[in-house]
Amino acid sequence: MAKYKISGIWKDANNVITDYAFHTEGETTISRAIKKSKAQAIALLEIYGNSAVTWLWDYSNAKWKVGETVQVVNGSNGKYLRSNPDNKLTDNLEHLIDFDWIAP
């Protein structure tokens, strides 16, 4: 059973999320970001007991904060990750940090 935080995303030329920045949460630590492909992210979260939340940079207070639960859902084009659909743009996966320009 593992807990993860997702702090950022990578997109392709069609603006579709292809990869995620995963951090493993320990009892008192959180790992550095590890780039996981969409398939790897889905596989991790389909393991019974594993969970993930969005992890947001709070610019006003200069610290990280926990966002929403992330889950695997089935769509018309296959499985994908989605945060709670609560209509809050600031904690959705699409709104996370765009790592394309930071780390290819």
PDB file of N, CA and C in Angstrom:
ATOM      1  N   MET A   1       0.844  -1.170   0.000  1.00  0.00           N
ATOM      2  CA  MET A   1       0.000   0.000   0.000  1.00  0.00           C
ATOM      3  C   MET A   1       0.893   1.238   0.000  1.00  0.00           C
ATOM      4  N   ALA A   2       0.773   2.045  -1.047  1.00  0.00           N
ATOM      5  CA  ALA A   2       1.608   3.235  -1.184  1.00  0.00           C
ATOM      6  C   ALA A   2       0.732   4.469  -1.396  1.00  0.00           C
ATOM      7  N   LYS A   3       1.248   5.598  -0.907  1.00  0.00           N
ATOM      8  CA  LYS A   3       0.568   6.874  -1.101  1.00  0.00           C
ATOM      9  C   LYS A   3       1.446   7.750  -1.983  1.00  0.00           C
ATOM     10  N   TYR A   4       0.803   8.420  -2.927  1.00  0.00           N
ATOM     11  CA  TYR A   4       1.521   9.270  -3.861  1.00  0.00           C
ATOM     12  C   TYR A   4       0.903  10.663  -3.903  1.00  0.00           C
ATOM     13  N   LYS A   5       1.755  11.616  -4.285  1.00  0.00           N
ATOM     14  CA  LYS A   5       1.297  12.969  -4.572  1.00  0.00           C
ATOM     15  C   LYS A   5       1.718  13.255  -6.014  1.00  0.00           C
ATOM     16  N   ILE A   6       0.857  13.920  -6.761  1.00  0.00           N
ATOM     17  CA  ILE A   6       1.147  14.261  -8.149  1.00  0.00           C
ATOM     18  C   ILE A   6       1.246  15.776  -8.241  1.00  0.00           C
ATOM     19  N   SER A   7       2.441  16.271  -8.586  1.00  0.00           N
ATOM     20  CA  SER A   7       2.672  17.712  -8.569  1.00  0.00           C
ATOM     21  C   SER A   7       2.701  18.361  -9.947  1.00  0.00           C
ATOM     22  N   GLY A   8       2.822  17.578 -11.000  1.00  0.00           N
ATOM     23  CA  GLY A   8       2.933  18.171 -12.319  1.00  0.00           C
ATOM     24  C   GLY A   8       2.621  17.186 -13.419  1.00  0.00           C
ATOM     25  N   ILE A   9       2.599  17.721 -14.641  1.00  0.00           N
ATOM     26  CA  ILE A   9       2.236  16.921 -15.814  1.00  0.00           C
ATOM     27  C   ILE A   9       3.131  17.275 -16.997  1.00  0.00           C
ATOM     28  N   TRP A  10       3.151  16.378 -17.976  1.00  0.00           N
ATOM     29  CA  TRP A  10       3.744  16.621 -19.286  1.00  0.00           C
ATOM     30  C   TRP A  10       2.640  16.375 -20.303  1.00  0.00           C
ATOM     31  N   LYS A  11       2.632  17.162 -21.389  1.00  0.00           N
ATOM     32  CA  LYS A  11       1.621  17.012 -22.437  1.00  0.00           C
ATOM     33  C   LYS A  11       2.285  16.813 -23.791  1.00  0.00           C
ATOM     34  N   ASP A  12       1.520  16.207 -24.717  1.00  0.00           N
ATOM     35  CA  ASP A  12       2.019  16.053 -26.083  1.00  0.00           C
ATOM     36  C   ASP A  12       1.604  17.258 -26.921  1.00  0.00           C
ATOM     37  N   ALA A  13       1.879  17.206 -28.213  1.00  0.00           N
ATOM     38  CA  ALA A  13       1.579  18.317 -29.122  1.00  0.00           C
ATOM     39  C   ALA A  13       0.080  18.596 -29.231  1.00  0.00           C
ATOM     40  N   ASN A  14      -0.746  17.619 -28.887  1.00  0.00           N
ATOM     41  CA  ASN A  14      -2.202  17.800 -28.934  1.00  0.00           C
ATOM     42  C   ASN A  14      -2.774  18.248 -27.598  1.00  0.00           C
ATOM     43  N   ASN A  15      -1.897  18.631 -26.665  1.00  0.00           N
ATOM     44  CA  ASN A  15      -2.308  19.112 -25.343  1.00  0.00           C
ATOM     45  C   ASN A  15      -2.945  18.014 -24.478  1.00  0.00           C
ATOM     46  N   VAL A  16      -2.562  16.777 -24.720  1.00  0.00           N
ATOM     47  CA  VAL A  16      -3.056  15.631 -23.959  1.00  0.00           C
ATOM     48  C   VAL A  16      -1.984  15.233 -22.942  1.00  0.00           C
ATOM     49  N   ILE A  17      -2.388  15.006 -21.705  1.00  0.00           N
ATOM     50  CA  ILE A  17      -1.440  14.604 -20.660  1.00  0.00           C
ATOM     51  C   ILE A  17      -0.853  13.236 -20.999  1.00  0.00           C
ATOM     52  N   THR A  18       0.484  13.159 -20.990  1.00  0.00           N
ATOM     53  CA  THR A  18       1.174  11.901 -21.304  1.00  0.00           C
ATOM     54  C   THR A  18       1.925  11.326 -20.107  1.00  0.00           C
ATOM     55  N   ASP A  19       2.366  12.210 -19.197  1.00  0.00           N
ATOM     56  CA  ASP A  19       3.172  11.783 -18.060  1.00  0.00           C
ATOM     57  C   ASP A  19       2.816  12.622 -16.832  1.00  0.00           C
ATOM     58  N   TYR A  20       3.171  12.078 -15.666  1.00  0.00           N
ATOM     59  CA  TYR A  20       2.855  12.722 -14.392  1.00  0.00           C
ATOM     60  C   TYR A  20       4.089  12.755 -13.503  1.00  0.00           C
ATOM     61  N   ALA A  21       4.210  13.784 -12.667  1.00  0.00           N
ATOM     62  CA  ALA A  21       5.291  13.883 -11.684  1.00  0.00           C
ATOM     63  C   ALA A  21       4.786  13.273 -10.381  1.00  0.00           C
ATOM     64  N   PHE A  22       5.245  12.052 -10.078  1.00  0.00           N
ATOM     65  CA  PHE A  22       4.814  11.304  -8.897  1.00  0.00           C
ATOM     66  C   PHE A  22       5.819  11.468  -7.767  1.00  0.00           C
ATOM     67  N   HIS A  23       5.324  11.667  -6.564  1.00  0.00           N
ATOM     68  CA  HIS A  23       6.142  11.703  -5.357  1.00  0.00           C
ATOM     69  C   HIS A  23       5.608  10.599  -4.442  1.00  0.00           C
ATOM     70  N   THR A  24       6.489   9.775  -3.919  1.00  0.00           N
ATOM     71  CA  THR A  24       6.090   8.742  -2.969  1.00  0.00           C
ATOM     72  C   THR A  24       6.083   9.351  -1.575  1.00  0.00           C
ATOM     73  N   GLU A  25       5.008   9.132  -0.868  1.00  0.00           N
ATOM     74  CA  GLU A  25       4.844   9.692   0.473  1.00  0.00           C
ATOM     75  C   GLU A  25       5.233   8.646   1.515  1.00  0.00           C
ATOM     76  N   GLY A  26       6.237   8.980   2.325  1.00  0.00           N
ATOM     77  CA  GLY A  26       6.633   8.123   3.434  1.00  0.00           C
ATOM     78  C   GLY A  26       5.989   8.614   4.717  1.00  0.00           C
ATOM     79  N   GLU A  27       6.327   7.994   5.831  1.00  0.00           N
ATOM     80  CA  GLU A  27       5.761   8.429   7.119  1.00  0.00           C
ATOM     81  C   GLU A  27       6.121   9.868   7.435  1.00  0.00           C
ATOM     82  N   THR A  28       7.373  10.228   7.179  1.00  0.00           N
ATOM     83  CA  THR A  28       7.820  11.593   7.496  1.00  0.00           C
ATOM     84  C   THR A  28       8.508  12.274   6.318  1.00  0.00           C
ATOM     85  N   THR A  29       8.487  11.646   5.146  1.00  0.00           N
ATOM     86  CA  THR A  29       9.182  12.195   3.989  1.00  0.00           C
ATOM     87  C   THR A  29       8.321  12.117   2.735  1.00  0.00           C
ATOM     88  N   ILE A  30       8.720  12.888   1.739  1.00  0.00           N
ATOM     89  CA  ILE A  30       8.113  12.817   0.411  1.00  0.00           C
ATOM     90  C   ILE A  30       9.259  12.823  -0.589  1.00  0.00           C
ATOM     91  N   SER A  31       9.237  11.886  -1.521  1.00  0.00           N
ATOM     92  CA  SER A  31      10.335  11.764  -2.485  1.00  0.00           C
ATOM     93  C   SER A  31      10.326  12.910  -3.499  1.00  0.00           C
ATOM     94  N   ARG A  32      11.440  13.031  -4.184  1.00  0.00           N
ATOM     95  CA  ARG A  32      11.494  13.950  -5.317  1.00  0.00           C
ATOM     96  C   ARG A  32      10.579  13.412  -6.414  1.00  0.00           C
ATOM     97  N   ALA A  33      10.236  14.268  -7.351  1.00  0.00           N
ATOM     98  CA  ALA A  33       9.350  13.856  -8.447  1.00  0.00           C
ATOM     99  C   ALA A  33      10.012  12.809  -9.331  1.00  0.00           C
ATOM    100  N   ILE A  34       9.237  11.809  -9.681  1.00  0.00           N
ATOM    101  CA  ILE A  34       9.664  10.794 -10.635  1.00  0.00           C
ATOM    102  C   ILE A  34       8.640  10.792 -11.759  1.00  0.00           C
ATOM    103  N   LYS A  35       9.137  10.928 -12.986  1.00  0.00           N
ATOM    104  CA  LYS A  35       8.251  10.979 -14.146  1.00  0.00           C
ATOM    105  C   LYS A  35       7.681   9.594 -14.416  1.00  0.00           C
ATOM    106  N   LYS A  36       6.355   9.521 -14.437  1.00  0.00           N
ATOM    107  CA  LYS A  36       5.652   8.263 -14.725  1.00  0.00           C
ATOM    108  C   LYS A  36       4.774   8.472 -15.946  1.00  0.00           C
ATOM    109  N   SER A  37       4.844   7.536 -16.874  1.00  0.00           N
ATOM    110  CA  SER A  37       3.981   7.615 -18.054  1.00  0.00           C
ATOM    111  C   SER A  37       2.530   7.404 -17.624  1.00  0.00           C
ATOM    112  N   LYS A  38       1.627   7.727 -18.498  1.00  0.00           N
ATOM    113  CA  LYS A  38       0.203   7.514 -18.213  1.00  0.00           C
ATOM    114  C   LYS A  38      -0.047   6.042 -17.858  1.00  0.00           C
ATOM    115  N   ALA A  39       0.523   5.133 -18.633  1.00  0.00           N
ATOM    116  CA  ALA A  39       0.332   3.693 -18.376  1.00  0.00           C
ATOM    117  C   ALA A  39       0.904   3.292 -17.018  1.00  0.00           C
ATOM    118  N   GLN A  40       2.094   3.798 -16.678  1.00  0.00           N
ATOM    119  CA  GLN A  40       2.702   3.484 -15.386  1.00  0.00           C
ATOM    120  C   GLN A  40       1.859   4.043 -14.239  1.00  0.00           C
ATOM    121  N   ALA A  41       1.363   5.261 -14.403  1.00  0.00           N
ATOM    122  CA  ALA A  41       0.538   5.892 -13.366  1.00  0.00           C
ATOM    123  C   ALA A  41      -0.746   5.097 -13.136  1.00  0.00           C
ATOM    124  N   ILE A  42      -1.377   4.688 -14.210  1.00  0.00           N
ATOM    125  CA  ILE A  42      -2.606   3.895 -14.094  1.00  0.00           C
ATOM    126  C   ILE A  42      -2.313   2.575 -13.395  1.00  0.00           C
ATOM    127  N   ALA A  43      -1.236   1.903 -13.803  1.00  0.00           N
ATOM    128  CA  ALA A  43      -0.869   0.623 -13.189  1.00  0.00           C
ATOM    129  C   ALA A  43      -0.618   0.781 -11.690  1.00  0.00           C
ATOM    130  N   LEU A  44       0.089   1.849 -11.293  1.00  0.00           N
ATOM    131  CA  LEU A  44       0.351   2.079  -9.867  1.00  0.00           C
ATOM    132  C   LEU A  44      -0.933   2.266  -9.075  1.00  0.00           C
ATOM    133  N   LEU A  45      -1.849   3.053  -9.618  1.00  0.00           N
ATOM    134  CA  LEU A  45      -3.074   3.365  -8.878  1.00  0.00           C
ATOM    135  C   LEU A  45      -4.121   2.258  -8.954  1.00  0.00           C
ATOM    136  N   GLU A  46      -3.929   1.296  -9.840  1.00  0.00           N
ATOM    137  CA  GLU A  46      -4.840   0.152  -9.885  1.00  0.00           C
ATOM    138  C   GLU A  46      -4.440  -0.937  -8.895  1.00  0.00           C
ATOM    139  N   ILE A  47      -3.282  -0.796  -8.287  1.00  0.00           N
ATOM    140  CA  ILE A  47      -2.869  -1.751  -7.254  1.00  0.00           C
ATOM    141  C   ILE A  47      -3.695  -1.470  -6.008  1.00  0.00           C
ATOM    142  N   TYR A  48      -4.332  -2.491  -5.513  1.00  0.00           N
ATOM    143  CA  TYR A  48      -5.207  -2.352  -4.352  1.00  0.00           C
ATOM    144  C   TYR A  48      -4.459  -1.709  -3.184  1.00  0.00           C
ATOM    145  N   GLY A  49      -5.047  -0.672  -2.622  1.00  0.00           N
ATOM    146  CA  GLY A  49      -4.457   0.002  -1.476  1.00  0.00           C
ATOM    147  C   GLY A  49      -3.636   1.227  -1.827  1.00  0.00           C
ATOM    148  N   ASN A  50      -3.188   1.350  -3.074  1.00  0.00           N
ATOM    149  CA  ASN A  50      -2.433   2.535  -3.487  1.00  0.00           C
ATOM    150  C   ASN A  50      -3.383   3.707  -3.694  1.00  0.00           C
ATOM    151  N   SER A  51      -2.901   4.911  -3.419  1.00  0.00           N
ATOM    152  CA  SER A  51      -3.732   6.100  -3.602  1.00  0.00           C
ATOM    153  C   SER A  51      -2.861   7.286  -3.993  1.00  0.00           C
ATOM    154  N   ALA A  52      -3.515   8.300  -4.554  1.00  0.00           N
ATOM    155  CA  ALA A  52      -2.789   9.510  -4.954  1.00  0.00           C
ATOM    156  C   ALA A  52      -3.690  10.724  -4.786  1.00  0.00           C
ATOM    157  N   VAL A  53      -3.044  11.866  -4.562  1.00  0.00           N
ATOM    158  CA  VAL A  53      -3.732  13.156  -4.492  1.00  0.00           C
ATOM    159  C   VAL A  53      -2.940  14.148  -5.333  1.00  0.00           C
ATOM    160  N   THR A  54      -3.611  15.206  -5.754  1.00  0.00           N
ATOM    161  CA  THR A  54      -2.878  16.283  -6.409  1.00  0.00           C
ATOM    162  C   THR A  54      -2.115  17.031  -5.328  1.00  0.00           C
ATOM    163  N   TRP A  55      -0.975  17.581  -5.709  1.00  0.00           N
ATOM    164  CA  TRP A  55      -0.123  18.325  -4.779  1.00  0.00           C
ATOM    165  C   TRP A  55       0.151  19.670  -5.418  1.00  0.00           C
ATOM    166  N   LEU A  56      -0.349  20.703  -4.814  1.00  0.00           N
ATOM    167  CA  LEU A  56      -0.387  22.028  -5.421  1.00  0.00           C
ATOM    168  C   LEU A  56       0.575  22.991  -4.755  1.00  0.00           C
ATOM    169  N   TRP A  57       1.250  23.790  -5.577  1.00  0.00           N
ATOM    170  CA  TRP A  57       2.095  24.834  -5.034  1.00  0.00           C
ATOM    171  C   TRP A  57       1.215  26.034  -4.720  1.00  0.00           C
ATOM    172  N   ASP A  58       1.190  26.429  -3.461  1.00  0.00           N
ATOM    173  CA  ASP A  58       0.417  27.574  -2.996  1.00  0.00           C
ATOM    174  C   ASP A  58       1.317  28.804  -3.085  1.00  0.00           C
ATOM    175  N   TYR A  59       1.152  29.565  -4.146  1.00  0.00           N
ATOM    176  CA  TYR A  59       2.023  30.720  -4.391  1.00  0.00           C
ATOM    177  C   TYR A  59       1.863  31.790  -3.312  1.00  0.00           C
ATOM    178  N   SER A  60       0.684  31.949  -2.766  1.00  0.00           N
ATOM    179  CA  SER A  60       0.444  32.973  -1.745  1.00  0.00           C
ATOM    180  C   SER A  60       1.213  32.705  -0.462  1.00  0.00           C
ATOM    181  N   ASN A  61       1.295  31.432  -0.075  1.00  0.00           N
ATOM    182  CA  ASN A  61       1.944  31.063   1.172  1.00  0.00           C
ATOM    183  C   ASN A  61       3.289  30.371   0.983  1.00  0.00           C
ATOM    184  N   ALA A  62       3.726  30.225  -0.267  1.00  0.00           N
ATOM    185  CA  ALA A  62       5.009  29.607  -0.614  1.00  0.00           C
ATOM    186  C   ALA A  62       5.204  28.238   0.045  1.00  0.00           C
ATOM    187  N   LYS A  63       4.212  27.357  -0.159  1.00  0.00           N
ATOM    188  CA  LYS A  63       4.321  25.987   0.344  1.00  0.00           C
ATOM    189  C   LYS A  63       3.408  25.075  -0.459  1.00  0.00           C
ATOM    190  N   TRP A  64       3.665  23.787  -0.320  1.00  0.00           N
ATOM    191  CA  TRP A  64       2.840  22.783  -0.991  1.00  0.00           C
ATOM    192  C   TRP A  64       1.586  22.515  -0.173  1.00  0.00           C
ATOM    193  N   LYS A  65       0.474  22.211  -0.867  1.00  0.00           N
ATOM    194  CA  LYS A  65      -0.739  21.810  -0.169  1.00  0.00           C
ATOM    195  C   LYS A  65      -1.408  20.671  -0.933  1.00  0.00           C
ATOM    196  N   VAL A  66      -2.126  19.853  -0.200  1.00  0.00           N
ATOM    197  CA  VAL A  66      -2.809  18.701  -0.779  1.00  0.00           C
ATOM    198  C   VAL A  66      -4.078  19.167  -1.466  1.00  0.00           C
ATOM    199  N   GLY A  67      -4.311  18.630  -2.660  1.00  0.00           N
ATOM    200  CA  GLY A  67      -5.502  18.955  -3.434  1.00  0.00           C
ATOM    201  C   GLY A  67      -6.552  17.862  -3.312  1.00  0.00           C
ATOM    202  N   GLU A  68      -6.899  17.275  -4.435  1.00  0.00           N
ATOM    203  CA  GLU A  68      -7.976  16.289  -4.501  1.00  0.00           C
ATOM    204  C   GLU A  68      -7.460  14.871  -4.730  1.00  0.00           C
ATOM    205  N   THR A  69      -8.281  13.907  -4.412  1.00  0.00           N
ATOM    206  CA  THR A  69      -7.993  12.503  -4.665  1.00  0.00           C
ATOM    207  C   THR A  69      -7.960  12.264  -6.172  1.00  0.00           C
ATOM    208  N   VAL A  70      -7.015  11.431  -6.612  1.00  0.00           N
ATOM    209  CA  VAL A  70      -6.890  11.075  -8.025  1.00  0.00           C
ATOM    210  C   VAL A  70      -7.306   9.617  -8.173  1.00  0.00           C
ATOM    211  N   GLN A  71      -8.077   9.339  -9.214  1.00  0.00           N
ATOM    212  CA  GLN A  71      -8.535   7.973  -9.430  1.00  0.00           C
ATOM    213  C   GLN A  71      -8.427   7.594 -10.898  1.00  0.00           C
ATOM    214  N   VAL A  72      -8.419   6.298 -11.166  1.00  0.00           N
ATOM    215  CA  VAL A  72      -8.408   5.777 -12.527  1.00  0.00           C
ATOM    216  C   VAL A  72      -9.858   5.635 -12.962  1.00  0.00           C
ATOM    217  N   VAL A  73     -10.174   6.167 -14.141  1.00  0.00           N
ATOM    218  CA  VAL A  73     -11.527   6.041 -14.688  1.00  0.00           C
ATOM    219  C   VAL A  73     -11.446   5.495 -16.107  1.00  0.00           C
ATOM    220  N   ASN A  74     -12.536   4.899 -16.551  1.00  0.00           N
ATOM    221  CA  ASN A  74     -12.631   4.398 -17.917  1.00  0.00           C
ATOM    222  C   ASN A  74     -13.331   5.436 -18.777  1.00  0.00           C
ATOM    223  N   GLY A  75     -12.694   5.828 -19.867  1.00  0.00           N
ATOM    224  CA  GLY A  75     -13.284   6.776 -20.796  1.00  0.00           C
ATOM    225  C   GLY A  75     -13.514   6.122 -22.138  1.00  0.00           C
ATOM    226  N   SER A  76     -14.025   6.870 -23.072  1.00  0.00           N
ATOM    227  CA  SER A  76     -14.300   6.331 -24.407  1.00  0.00           C
ATOM    228  C   SER A  76     -13.020   5.939 -25.140  1.00  0.00           C
ATOM    229  N   ASN A  77     -11.887   6.549 -24.752  1.00  0.00           N
ATOM    230  CA  ASN A  77     -10.594   6.218 -25.368  1.00  0.00           C
ATOM    231  C   ASN A  77      -9.695   5.401 -24.450  1.00  0.00           C
ATOM    232  N   GLY A  78     -10.263   4.776 -23.439  1.00  0.00           N
ATOM    233  CA  GLY A  78      -9.482   3.959 -22.519  1.00  0.00           C
ATOM    234  C   GLY A  78      -9.367   4.583 -21.144  1.00  0.00           C
ATOM    235  N   LYS A  79      -8.513   4.007 -20.318  1.00  0.00           N
ATOM    236  CA  LYS A  79      -8.350   4.470 -18.943  1.00  0.00           C
ATOM    237  C   LYS A  79      -7.507   5.736 -18.887  1.00  0.00           C
ATOM    238  N   TYR A  80      -7.808   6.561 -17.880  1.00  0.00           N
ATOM    239  CA  TYR A  80      -7.023   7.767 -17.635  1.00  0.00           C
ATOM    240  C   TYR A  80      -7.179   8.160 -16.172  1.00  0.00           C
ATOM    241  N   LEU A  81      -6.356   9.110 -15.723  1.00  0.00           N
ATOM    242  CA  LEU A  81      -6.439   9.596 -14.346  1.00  0.00           C
ATOM    243  C   LEU A  81      -7.325  10.825 -14.304  1.00  0.00           C
ATOM    244  N   ARG A  82      -8.091  10.946 -13.211  1.00  0.00           N
ATOM    245  CA  ARG A  82      -8.940  12.117 -13.017  1.00  0.00           C
ATOM    246  C   ARG A  82      -8.978  12.439 -11.538  1.00  0.00           C
ATOM    247  N   SER A  83      -8.921  13.724 -11.238  1.00  0.00           N
ATOM    248  CA  SER A  83      -9.116  14.149  -9.854  1.00  0.00           C
ATOM    249  C   SER A  83     -10.619  14.275  -9.625  1.00  0.00           C
ATOM    250  N   ASN A  84     -11.021  14.449  -8.374  1.00  0.00           N
ATOM    251  CA  ASN A  84     -12.442  14.591  -8.084  1.00  0.00           C
ATOM    252  C   ASN A  84     -13.050  15.664  -8.970  1.00  0.00           C
ATOM    253  N   PRO A  85     -14.130  15.350  -9.659  1.00  0.00           N
ATOM    254  CA  PRO A  85     -14.746  16.339 -10.550  1.00  0.00           C
ATOM    255  C   PRO A  85     -15.613  17.330  -9.766  1.00  0.00           C
ATOM    256  N   ASP A  86     -14.959  18.257  -9.057  1.00  0.00           N
ATOM    257  CA  ASP A  86     -15.700  19.189  -8.202  1.00  0.00           C
ATOM    258  C   ASP A  86     -15.794  20.596  -8.798  1.00  0.00           C
ATOM    259  N   ASN A  87     -15.411  20.721 -10.069  1.00  0.00           N
ATOM    260  CA  ASN A  87     -15.458  22.002 -10.780  1.00  0.00           C
ATOM    261  C   ASN A  87     -14.514  23.055 -10.218  1.00  0.00           C
ATOM    262  N   LYS A  88     -13.516  22.666  -9.434  1.00  0.00           N
ATOM    263  CA  LYS A  88     -12.486  23.581  -8.958  1.00  0.00           C
ATOM    264  C   LYS A  88     -11.289  23.419  -9.876  1.00  0.00           C
ATOM    265  N   LEU A  89     -11.045  24.387 -10.725  1.00  0.00           N
ATOM    266  CA  LEU A  89      -9.947  24.270 -11.683  1.00  0.00           C
ATOM    267  C   LEU A  89      -8.593  24.158 -11.018  1.00  0.00           C
ATOM    268  N   THR A  90      -8.413  24.795  -9.880  1.00  0.00           N
ATOM    269  CA  THR A  90      -7.088  24.869  -9.273  1.00  0.00           C
ATOM    270  C   THR A  90      -6.571  23.551  -8.724  1.00  0.00           C
ATOM    271  N   ASP A  91      -7.405  22.547  -8.556  1.00  0.00           N
ATOM    272  CA  ASP A  91      -6.883  21.281  -8.038  1.00  0.00           C
ATOM    273  C   ASP A  91      -7.031  20.133  -9.031  1.00  0.00           C
ATOM    274  N   ASN A  92      -7.352  20.430 -10.260  1.00  0.00           N
ATOM    275  CA  ASN A  92      -7.458  19.398 -11.290  1.00  0.00           C
ATOM    276  C   ASN A  92      -6.087  19.080 -11.867  1.00  0.00           C
ATOM    277  N   LEU A  93      -5.928  17.881 -12.402  1.00  0.00           N
ATOM    278  CA  LEU A  93      -4.649  17.468 -12.978  1.00  0.00           C
ATOM    279  C   LEU A  93      -4.206  18.415 -14.088  1.00  0.00           C
ATOM    280  N   GLU A  94      -5.130  18.866 -14.889  1.00  0.00           N
ATOM    281  CA  GLU A  94      -4.828  19.774 -16.003  1.00  0.00           C
ATOM    282  C   GLU A  94      -4.199  21.082 -15.516  1.00  0.00           C
ATOM    283  N   HIS A  95      -4.467  21.443 -14.286  1.00  0.00           N
ATOM    284  CA  HIS A  95      -4.008  22.715 -13.738  1.00  0.00           C
ATOM    285  C   HIS A  95      -2.671  22.605 -12.993  1.00  0.00           C
ATOM    286  N   LEU A  96      -2.144  21.399 -12.874  1.00  0.00           N
ATOM    287  CA  LEU A  96      -0.866  21.224 -12.175  1.00  0.00           C
ATOM    288  C   LEU A  96       0.274  21.855 -12.972  1.00  0.00           C
ATOM    289  N   ILE A  97       1.432  21.954 -12.356  1.00  0.00           N
ATOM    290  CA  ILE A  97       2.601  22.549 -12.995  1.00  0.00           C
ATOM    291  C   ILE A  97       2.926  21.809 -14.289  1.00  0.00           C
ATOM    292  N   ASP A  98       3.179  22.564 -15.352  1.00  0.00           N
ATOM    293  CA  ASP A  98       3.548  22.002 -16.640  1.00  0.00           C
ATOM    294  C   ASP A  98       5.059  21.773 -16.645  1.00  0.00           C
ATOM    295  N   PHE A  99       5.473  20.526 -16.512  1.00  0.00           N
ATOM    296  CA  PHE A  99       6.894  20.181 -16.438  1.00  0.00           C
ATOM    297  C   PHE A  99       7.574  20.105 -17.807  1.00  0.00           C
ATOM    298  N   ASP A 100       6.841  20.315 -18.894  1.00  0.00           N
ATOM    299  CA  ASP A 100       7.442  20.235 -20.221  1.00  0.00           C
ATOM    300  C   ASP A 100       8.674  21.112 -20.362  1.00  0.00           C
ATOM    301  N   TRP A 101       8.649  22.281 -19.815  1.00  0.00           N
ATOM    302  CA  TRP A 101       9.760  23.217 -19.979  1.00  0.00           C
ATOM    303  C   TRP A 101      10.820  23.030 -18.895  1.00  0.00           C
ATOM    304  N   ILE A 102      10.526  22.244 -17.849  1.00  0.00           N
ATOM    305  CA  ILE A 102      11.484  22.019 -16.771  1.00  0.00           C
ATOM    306  C   ILE A 102      12.340  20.793 -17.038  1.00  0.00           C
ATOM    307  N   ALA A 103      11.679  19.685 -17.345  1.00  0.00           N
ATOM    308  CA  ALA A 103      12.394  18.422 -17.548  1.00  0.00           C
ATOM    309  C   ALA A 103      11.693  17.625 -18.644  1.00  0.00           C
ATOM    310  N   PRO A 104      12.372  17.389 -19.744  1.00  0.00           N
ATOM    311  CA  PRO A 104      11.744  16.658 -20.858  1.00  0.00           C
ATOM    312  C   PRO A 104      11.426  15.221 -20.506  1.00  0.00           C
TER     313      PRO A 104
END
